[in-house]
Amino acid sequence: MADTGIPHFCNDLGVTVIEVGSKEFMCIGAKPPFDHPHIFIDLGDDDEHVCPYCSTLYRYNPALAAGAAKPEAAVWHGEPAAKSAA
């Protein structure tokens, strides 16, 4: 989950590009329960990568702090999915 030290990013806003301050991170797609398989992305020497599941373009921005993103709403902190009332 998100408490492992690896930043997790989501794209509930449906933006085309998310700028990130980390070269290694997880893409979860939308927030649970609508997430796709959480995949590890390592940019290595590259500055951009497209998620093969949700087609979000992640772009490295060295001006951002590690774990930060633009838009800020793209950072996922591991909140559980809302439970429906029984």
Coordinates of C-alpha atoms in Angstrom, one line a residue:
M1 CA 0.0 0.0 0.0
A2 CA 1.0 3.6 0.1
D3 CA 2.8 3.3 3.4
T4 CA 5.7 1.5 1.9
G5 CA 7.6 4.7 1.0
I6 CA 6.9 4.5 -2.7
P7 CA 4.5 7.3 -3.8
H8 CA 1.2 6.3 -5.2
F9 CA -0.6 8.5 -7.8
C10 CA -4.1 8.3 -9.1
N11 CA -6.0 10.1 -11.9
D12 CA -9.6 10.7 -10.6
L13 CA -9.5 14.1 -12.3
G14 CA -9.0 12.5 -15.7
V15 CA -6.1 14.8 -16.7
T16 CA -3.8 13.9 -19.6
V17 CA -0.5 14.7 -17.8
I18 CA 0.5 14.4 -14.1
E19 CA 3.8 15.9 -13.1
V20 CA 5.6 14.0 -10.4
G21 CA 8.6 14.7 -8.2
S22 CA 9.7 11.1 -8.0
K23 CA 11.3 8.9 -10.6
E24 CA 9.9 5.7 -9.0
F25 CA 6.2 5.4 -8.1
M26 CA 3.0 3.4 -8.4
C27 CA 0.1 4.3 -10.6
I28 CA -3.3 3.1 -9.4
G29 CA -5.5 4.6 -12.0
A30 CA -8.6 6.0 -10.2
K31 CA -9.1 5.7 -6.4
P32 CA -10.4 2.5 -5.0
P33 CA -12.7 0.8 -5.7
F34 CA -12.3 1.9 -9.3
D35 CA -8.5 1.4 -9.4
H36 CA -6.6 -0.7 -11.9
P37 CA -3.8 -3.1 -10.9
H38 CA -1.3 -1.0 -9.0
I39 CA 1.8 -0.9 -11.2
F40 CA 5.4 0.2 -10.4
I41 CA 6.8 2.7 -12.8
D42 CA 10.5 3.5 -12.8
L43 CA 11.4 6.4 -15.1
G44 CA 15.1 5.7 -15.0
D45 CA 16.9 8.1 -17.3
D46 CA 13.6 9.1 -18.9
D47 CA 11.4 12.0 -17.9
E48 CA 8.1 10.7 -19.1
H49 CA 6.1 7.4 -19.1
V50 CA 2.6 6.4 -20.1
C51 CA 0.7 4.1 -17.8
P52 CA -0.3 1.0 -19.9
Y53 CA -3.6 0.6 -18.0
C54 CA -5.0 4.2 -17.8
S55 CA -2.9 6.0 -20.4
T56 CA -2.0 8.7 -18.0
L57 CA 1.3 10.5 -19.0
Y58 CA 3.6 10.9 -16.0
R59 CA 6.2 13.6 -16.4
Y60 CA 9.1 14.1 -14.0
N61 CA 9.3 17.6 -12.6
P62 CA 12.5 18.1 -10.5
A63 CA 11.0 21.3 -9.0
L64 CA 8.5 19.1 -7.1
A65 CA 9.3 17.4 -3.8
A66 CA 9.6 13.7 -3.8
G67 CA 6.1 12.2 -3.6
A68 CA 4.5 15.4 -4.7
A69 CA 2.4 15.9 -7.9
K70 CA 0.7 18.5 -10.0
P71 CA -2.2 18.4 -9.7
E72 CA -1.9 17.8 -5.9
A73 CA -5.1 15.7 -6.0
A74 CA -3.1 13.0 -7.9
V75 CA -1.3 12.0 -4.7
W76 CA -3.0 9.0 -3.1
H77 CA -2.4 8.5 0.6
G78 CA -4.1 5.1 0.8
E79 CA -7.5 6.1 2.0
P80 CA -9.8 3.0 2.0
A81 CA -12.8 2.9 -0.3
A82 CA -16.0 4.2 1.2
K83 CA -18.2 1.5 2.6
S84 CA -21.9 1.4 1.7
A85 CA -24.4 1.4 4.5
A86 CA -26.0 -2.0 5.1

